Coordinates of C-alpha atoms in Angstrom, one line a residue:
M1 CA -25.3 -124.9 -145.3
I2 CA -28.9 -124.5 -146.5
E3 CA -29.4 -121.8 -149.1
R4 CA -32.8 -120.3 -148.4
K5 CA -35.0 -119.0 -151.1
K6 CA -35.1 -115.2 -151.1
T7 CA -38.7 -114.0 -150.4
K8 CA -40.4 -110.7 -149.7
Q9 CA -40.6 -109.8 -146.0
V10 CA -43.7 -108.9 -144.1
M11 CA -44.0 -108.0 -140.4
V12 CA -46.5 -109.6 -138.2
G13 CA -46.4 -107.3 -135.2
N14 CA -42.7 -107.2 -134.4
V15 CA -41.9 -110.5 -136.0
P16 CA -40.4 -110.5 -139.5
I17 CA -41.4 -113.3 -141.9
G18 CA -39.4 -113.8 -145.0
G19 CA -36.6 -111.8 -146.5
G20 CA -34.0 -113.9 -144.9
A21 CA -35.3 -113.5 -141.3
P22 CA -35.1 -116.6 -139.0
V23 CA -37.9 -119.1 -139.6
A24 CA -40.7 -118.0 -137.2
I25 CA -42.4 -120.6 -135.0
Q26 CA -46.3 -120.4 -134.9
S27 CA -49.0 -122.3 -133.2
M28 CA -52.8 -122.0 -132.7
T29 CA -54.9 -122.0 -129.5
N30 CA -57.6 -124.6 -129.2
T31 CA -59.7 -122.8 -126.4
D32 CA -62.9 -121.0 -127.0
T33 CA -61.6 -117.6 -128.1
A34 CA -64.5 -115.9 -126.3
D35 CA -63.2 -117.4 -123.1
V36 CA -60.5 -114.7 -122.5
P37 CA -58.8 -116.1 -119.3
A38 CA -58.5 -119.6 -120.8
T39 CA -57.3 -118.3 -124.2
L40 CA -54.8 -115.9 -122.6
R41 CA -53.5 -118.6 -120.4
Q42 CA -52.8 -120.8 -123.4
I43 CA -51.2 -117.9 -125.3
E44 CA -48.9 -117.2 -122.4
E45 CA -47.9 -120.9 -122.2
L46 CA -47.1 -121.0 -125.8
A47 CA -45.0 -117.8 -125.7
R48 CA -43.0 -119.2 -122.7
A49 CA -42.4 -122.3 -124.7
G50 CA -40.9 -120.2 -127.5
C51 CA -43.9 -119.6 -129.8
Q52 CA -43.4 -116.4 -131.7
L53 CA -46.8 -116.0 -133.4
V54 CA -50.1 -117.3 -132.0
R55 CA -53.3 -117.8 -134.1
V56 CA -56.7 -117.7 -132.6
T57 CA -60.0 -118.7 -134.3
V58 CA -62.6 -116.0 -134.8
P59 CA -65.7 -117.9 -135.8
D60 CA -68.3 -115.5 -134.4
E61 CA -69.0 -112.1 -132.9
A62 CA -68.4 -113.3 -129.4
A63 CA -64.9 -114.4 -130.4
A64 CA -64.4 -111.0 -132.1
A65 CA -65.5 -109.1 -129.1
A66 CA -62.7 -110.9 -127.1
L67 CA -59.9 -109.8 -129.4
P68 CA -59.3 -106.2 -128.0
E69 CA -58.5 -107.7 -124.5
L70 CA -56.5 -110.5 -125.9
T71 CA -54.4 -108.4 -128.2
A72 CA -53.7 -105.9 -125.4
A73 CA -52.5 -108.6 -123.0
S74 CA -50.8 -111.1 -125.3
P75 CA -47.1 -111.6 -125.0
A76 CA -46.9 -112.6 -128.7
P77 CA -48.4 -111.1 -131.9
L78 CA -51.9 -112.6 -132.6
I79 CA -53.2 -113.8 -135.9
A80 CA -57.0 -114.0 -136.4
D81 CA -58.3 -117.1 -138.3
I82 CA -61.3 -115.9 -140.4
H83 CA -63.7 -117.9 -142.6
F84 CA -66.8 -116.8 -144.5
D85 CA -67.6 -113.5 -142.7
Y86 CA -65.6 -110.5 -143.9
R87 CA -67.1 -108.4 -141.0
L88 CA -65.1 -110.6 -138.5
A89 CA -61.9 -109.7 -140.3
L90 CA -62.8 -106.0 -140.1
A91 CA -63.5 -106.4 -136.4
A92 CA -60.3 -108.2 -135.9
L93 CA -58.4 -105.4 -137.6
D94 CA -60.2 -102.8 -135.3
A95 CA -59.1 -104.9 -132.3
G96 CA -55.5 -104.5 -133.1
I97 CA -54.8 -108.0 -134.5
A98 CA -51.3 -108.4 -136.0
G99 CA -52.2 -110.7 -138.8
L100 CA -55.1 -112.3 -140.7
R101 CA -55.5 -115.7 -142.0
L102 CA -58.2 -116.0 -144.6
N103 CA -59.0 -116.9 -148.1
P104 CA -60.4 -114.0 -150.2
G105 CA -62.5 -116.5 -152.2
N106 CA -64.7 -117.4 -149.2
I107 CA -65.5 -114.1 -147.6
G108 CA -68.3 -113.1 -150.0
G109 CA -67.2 -111.4 -153.2
A110 CA -65.0 -108.7 -154.6
E111 CA -66.5 -105.8 -152.5
N112 CA -65.9 -107.6 -149.2
V113 CA -62.3 -108.5 -150.3
R114 CA -61.8 -104.8 -151.2
Q115 CA -62.9 -103.7 -147.8
V116 CA -60.7 -106.1 -145.9
A117 CA -57.7 -105.5 -148.1
R118 CA -58.0 -101.7 -147.7
A119 CA -58.4 -102.0 -143.9
A120 CA -55.5 -104.4 -143.6
K121 CA -53.3 -102.2 -145.7
E122 CA -54.2 -99.1 -143.6
A123 CA -53.4 -101.0 -140.5
G124 CA -50.2 -102.5 -141.8
V125 CA -51.5 -106.0 -141.2
P126 CA -50.4 -108.9 -143.5
I127 CA -52.8 -111.6 -144.8
R128 CA -51.9 -115.2 -145.1
V129 CA -53.7 -116.9 -147.9
G130 CA -54.2 -120.5 -146.6
V131 CA -55.1 -123.2 -149.2
N132 CA -55.8 -126.7 -147.8
S133 CA -56.3 -129.9 -149.8
G134 CA -59.6 -130.4 -148.2
S135 CA -61.1 -127.0 -149.2
L136 CA -60.5 -126.9 -153.0
S137 CA -63.5 -125.8 -155.1
K138 CA -65.5 -128.3 -157.1
E139 CA -64.3 -126.6 -160.3
V140 CA -60.6 -127.0 -159.5
L141 CA -61.0 -130.6 -158.4
A142 CA -62.9 -131.3 -161.6
R143 CA -60.3 -129.7 -163.7
Y144 CA -57.4 -131.6 -162.2
G145 CA -59.3 -134.8 -161.5
G146 CA -59.0 -134.6 -157.8
V147 CA -56.6 -133.2 -155.3
Q148 CA -53.3 -132.6 -157.1
A149 CA -50.3 -130.3 -156.3
A150 CA -51.2 -128.1 -159.4
A151 CA -54.7 -127.7 -158.1
L152 CA -53.5 -126.4 -154.8
V153 CA -51.1 -124.0 -156.6
E154 CA -53.8 -122.7 -158.9
S155 CA -56.1 -122.1 -156.0
A156 CA -53.5 -120.2 -154.1
L157 CA -52.6 -118.1 -157.2
S158 CA -56.3 -117.3 -157.6
E159 CA -56.5 -116.1 -154.0
I160 CA -53.4 -114.1 -154.2
A161 CA -54.6 -112.3 -157.4
Q162 CA -57.8 -111.2 -155.7
L163 CA -55.6 -109.3 -153.1
E164 CA -53.1 -108.0 -155.7
A165 CA -56.1 -106.6 -157.6
E166 CA -56.7 -104.4 -154.6
N167 CA -52.9 -103.4 -154.5
F168 CA -52.4 -105.5 -151.5
F169 CA -49.0 -107.3 -151.4
D170 CA -48.3 -108.0 -147.7
I171 CA -49.1 -111.7 -148.4
V172 CA -47.9 -114.9 -146.8
V173 CA -49.0 -118.1 -148.5
S174 CA -49.6 -121.7 -147.3
L175 CA -50.4 -124.8 -149.2
K176 CA -51.2 -127.5 -146.6
A177 CA -52.1 -131.1 -147.0
S178 CA -52.0 -134.2 -144.7
N179 CA -50.3 -136.1 -147.5
V180 CA -46.6 -135.3 -147.3
P181 CA -45.5 -135.9 -151.0
L182 CA -48.5 -133.9 -152.2
M183 CA -47.6 -131.0 -149.9
L184 CA -43.9 -131.1 -150.9
E185 CA -44.7 -130.9 -154.6
A186 CA -47.2 -128.2 -154.2
Y187 CA -44.8 -125.9 -152.3
R188 CA -42.1 -126.6 -154.9
Q189 CA -44.3 -125.6 -157.7
L190 CA -45.6 -122.5 -155.9
A191 CA -42.1 -121.5 -155.0
E192 CA -41.2 -121.3 -158.7
R193 CA -44.2 -118.9 -159.3
V194 CA -44.1 -116.4 -156.3
D195 CA -41.7 -114.7 -154.1
Y196 CA -44.1 -114.3 -151.2
P197 CA -43.0 -115.7 -147.8
L198 CA -44.2 -119.3 -147.3
H199 CA -45.9 -120.6 -144.2
I200 CA -45.3 -124.4 -144.2
G201 CA -46.7 -127.4 -142.3
V202 CA -48.4 -130.7 -142.7
T203 CA -52.0 -130.1 -141.8
E204 CA -53.8 -132.6 -139.5
A205 CA -50.5 -134.4 -138.9
G206 CA -51.9 -136.5 -136.1
T207 CA -51.3 -137.4 -132.6
P208 CA -48.0 -136.2 -130.9
R209 CA -46.1 -139.5 -131.5
R210 CA -47.0 -140.0 -135.2
G211 CA -47.7 -136.4 -136.1
S212 CA -44.3 -135.3 -134.9
I213 CA -42.6 -137.7 -137.3
K214 CA -44.9 -136.9 -140.2
S215 CA -44.2 -133.2 -139.6
A216 CA -40.5 -133.6 -139.3
V217 CA -40.4 -135.4 -142.6
G218 CA -42.6 -132.8 -144.5
I219 CA -41.4 -129.6 -142.9
G220 CA -37.8 -130.8 -142.7
A221 CA -37.7 -131.7 -146.4
L222 CA -39.0 -128.2 -147.4
L223 CA -36.6 -126.4 -145.1
A224 CA -33.6 -128.5 -146.4
Q225 CA -34.5 -127.2 -149.9
G226 CA -34.5 -123.7 -148.6
L227 CA -38.3 -123.3 -148.6
G228 CA -40.2 -121.9 -145.6
D229 CA -40.3 -118.7 -143.8
T230 CA -42.6 -119.6 -140.9
L231 CA -44.1 -122.9 -139.8
R232 CA -46.6 -124.7 -137.6
V233 CA -46.4 -128.3 -136.5
S234 CA -50.1 -129.4 -136.2
L235 CA -50.5 -131.9 -133.6
S236 CA -53.7 -133.0 -131.7
G237 CA -53.9 -132.1 -128.1
D238 CA -52.0 -129.4 -126.1
P239 CA -50.5 -127.0 -128.7
V240 CA -47.6 -126.3 -126.4
Q241 CA -46.1 -129.6 -127.5
E242 CA -46.0 -128.3 -131.1
I243 CA -43.3 -125.8 -130.1
F244 CA -40.8 -128.4 -128.9
V245 CA -41.2 -130.4 -132.2
A246 CA -40.8 -127.1 -134.3
K247 CA -37.7 -126.2 -132.5
E248 CA -36.1 -129.6 -132.8
I249 CA -36.9 -129.6 -136.6
L250 CA -35.2 -126.3 -137.0
R251 CA -32.3 -127.2 -134.8
S252 CA -31.6 -130.3 -136.7
L253 CA -31.0 -128.2 -139.8
D254 CA -29.0 -125.5 -138.0
L255 CA -31.9 -123.1 -138.5
Y256 CA -32.4 -122.6 -134.8
R257 CA -29.4 -122.1 -132.6
E258 CA -30.9 -121.0 -129.3
G259 CA -31.2 -123.0 -126.1
V260 CA -29.8 -126.6 -125.6
E261 CA -29.0 -129.2 -128.1
Y262 CA -28.4 -132.8 -127.0
I263 CA -26.1 -135.5 -128.5
V264 CA -27.2 -138.7 -126.9
C265 CA -25.8 -142.1 -127.6
P266 CA -28.4 -144.8 -128.6
T267 CA -26.6 -147.3 -126.4
C268 CA -25.2 -150.8 -127.3
G269 CA -23.7 -153.9 -125.7
R270 CA -20.7 -151.8 -124.5
T271 CA -22.9 -149.6 -122.3
R272 CA -22.4 -150.5 -118.6
I273 CA -24.5 -147.8 -117.0
D274 CA -28.2 -147.0 -117.2
L275 CA -27.7 -144.3 -119.8
P276 CA -31.3 -143.8 -120.8
A277 CA -32.3 -143.1 -117.3
I278 CA -29.4 -140.7 -116.9
A279 CA -30.2 -138.9 -120.1
D280 CA -33.8 -138.5 -119.1
E281 CA -32.9 -137.1 -115.7
I282 CA -30.4 -134.7 -117.1
E283 CA -32.9 -133.5 -119.7
R284 CA -35.5 -133.1 -117.0
R285 CA -33.2 -131.1 -114.7
V286 CA -31.9 -129.0 -117.6
E287 CA -35.5 -128.1 -118.7
A288 CA -36.2 -127.1 -115.1
L289 CA -33.5 -124.5 -115.4
D290 CA -35.5 -122.8 -118.2
L291 CA -32.4 -122.2 -120.3
E292 CA -34.2 -122.1 -123.7
N293 CA -34.8 -118.4 -123.7
K294 CA -32.2 -117.3 -121.1
L295 CA -28.8 -118.4 -122.7
S296 CA -26.9 -115.8 -124.6
K297 CA -25.2 -118.6 -126.6
P298 CA -26.4 -122.0 -127.7
L299 CA -25.4 -124.9 -125.5
K300 CA -24.5 -128.4 -126.7
L301 CA -24.6 -131.3 -124.3
A302 CA -23.4 -134.8 -124.9
I303 CA -24.6 -137.9 -123.0
M304 CA -22.6 -140.9 -124.3
G305 CA -22.6 -144.6 -123.4
C306 CA -18.9 -145.5 -123.4
V307 CA -15.4 -144.2 -124.1
V308 CA -15.6 -145.2 -127.7
N309 CA -18.4 -142.7 -128.3
G310 CA -17.4 -140.3 -125.5
P311 CA -15.2 -137.2 -125.6
G312 CA -13.7 -138.1 -129.0
E313 CA -16.9 -138.4 -131.0
A314 CA -18.7 -135.7 -129.0
R315 CA -15.7 -133.4 -128.8
E316 CA -17.7 -130.5 -130.3
A317 CA -20.1 -130.6 -127.3
D318 CA -19.6 -127.9 -124.7
L319 CA -19.8 -130.5 -121.9
G320 CA -20.8 -134.1 -121.6
L321 CA -20.7 -137.4 -120.0
A322 CA -19.2 -140.8 -121.1
G323 CA -20.1 -144.0 -119.3
G324 CA -17.8 -146.7 -118.1
N325 CA -18.1 -149.9 -116.0
G326 CA -20.4 -148.7 -113.3
E327 CA -19.0 -145.2 -113.4
G328 CA -18.6 -142.3 -115.9
A329 CA -16.4 -139.4 -116.9
L330 CA -17.4 -135.8 -117.4
F331 CA -15.8 -133.7 -120.0
V332 CA -15.7 -130.1 -121.2
K333 CA -14.8 -129.3 -124.8
G334 CA -13.6 -132.9 -125.3
K335 CA -11.3 -132.9 -122.2
T336 CA -12.0 -135.1 -119.3
V337 CA -12.4 -133.2 -116.0
G338 CA -13.5 -135.9 -113.6
K339 CA -14.8 -139.5 -113.0
Y340 CA -17.6 -140.5 -110.7
P341 CA -19.7 -143.5 -109.7
A342 CA -22.8 -144.0 -111.8
E343 CA -25.1 -142.9 -109.0
R344 CA -23.4 -139.5 -108.8
L345 CA -23.1 -138.7 -112.4
V346 CA -26.3 -136.7 -112.8
D347 CA -25.5 -134.6 -109.7
E348 CA -22.0 -133.9 -110.7
F349 CA -23.0 -133.2 -114.3
M350 CA -25.5 -130.6 -113.1
K351 CA -22.9 -128.9 -110.9
L352 CA -20.5 -128.8 -113.8
L353 CA -23.2 -127.3 -116.0
K354 CA -24.2 -124.6 -113.6
V355 CA -20.5 -123.5 -113.3
Y356 CA -20.2 -123.6 -117.1
I357 CA -23.3 -121.4 -117.6
K358 CA -22.2 -118.9 -115.0
D359 CA -18.8 -118.6 -116.8
L360 CA -20.7 -118.0 -120.0
E361 CA -22.8 -115.2 -118.3
D362 CA -19.6 -113.7 -116.8
E363 CA -18.1 -113.5 -120.2
N364 CA -21.0 -111.4 -121.4

């Protein structure tokens, strides 16, 4: 079991972050925020996929003007991403935003920080201090001789101190870098210094194929050490794909227990059925049932290539399939319940699954 670091808890809308709450999954829209229909459509897609918090960029007055409509219609709490102009942060707070992401050091001086901190405190809205390796000041870079973990930590502590000076403590902190070892070391150092909840992620991780791996390594390493209260997987393209990767990272560490977990054999020379095709088809059909947010209990499915890795090795699965020579066996809780030709396996598996799910629902 992973022993998570005890942190303070803040509320972003109705989503708790820190204090032992489940790790919250975030993403960010990539639409023009001023385009309300497009942005709202993407927010809804993210929420359906299981995203709990959605960040929107607010680079100008047009984007700020769209926030009242977006916050009123959004199915998930919204976080406004603000840079340089404190007035946009105030406008976002007036619009009912649930969280702010900004750096006190780049919104124009102590008085501006004071106004934003007071308004956020009055509204009960937390602020995420977000330090990135690419945005360190020249002074900090010179002091540390370049981008170092200690430089990221010093910058974060400086930003935090500006909010604390205004008696504002509903703070979440992130120290993101595209270099995984750098990111890991920075978070480790910061966790020794503060007990604010941590937003973790590998920034600019890359394309879905490569970025998913990079994110899994970086985010997973921190989570395995008990660090991280909310996360975002940063991939290029459609942000909805980030949610799947985030869930699977959490699921692999037993930090996310909703929906469906798969145990799938990698296949070997013993396999006598087209297991990859069968596994893909089962996954596609199961996803079409939209069970991720409907099941009252987690579901574990096993798709195994032969009797060696069948019911015995996957006995902890709720139900599964084990291949044979042109046929396969279906099993429930490790016990075989039927054998079928390979061409019928997927259909029979789905029938069995639907009965199993109905029984689960009847129990509740």
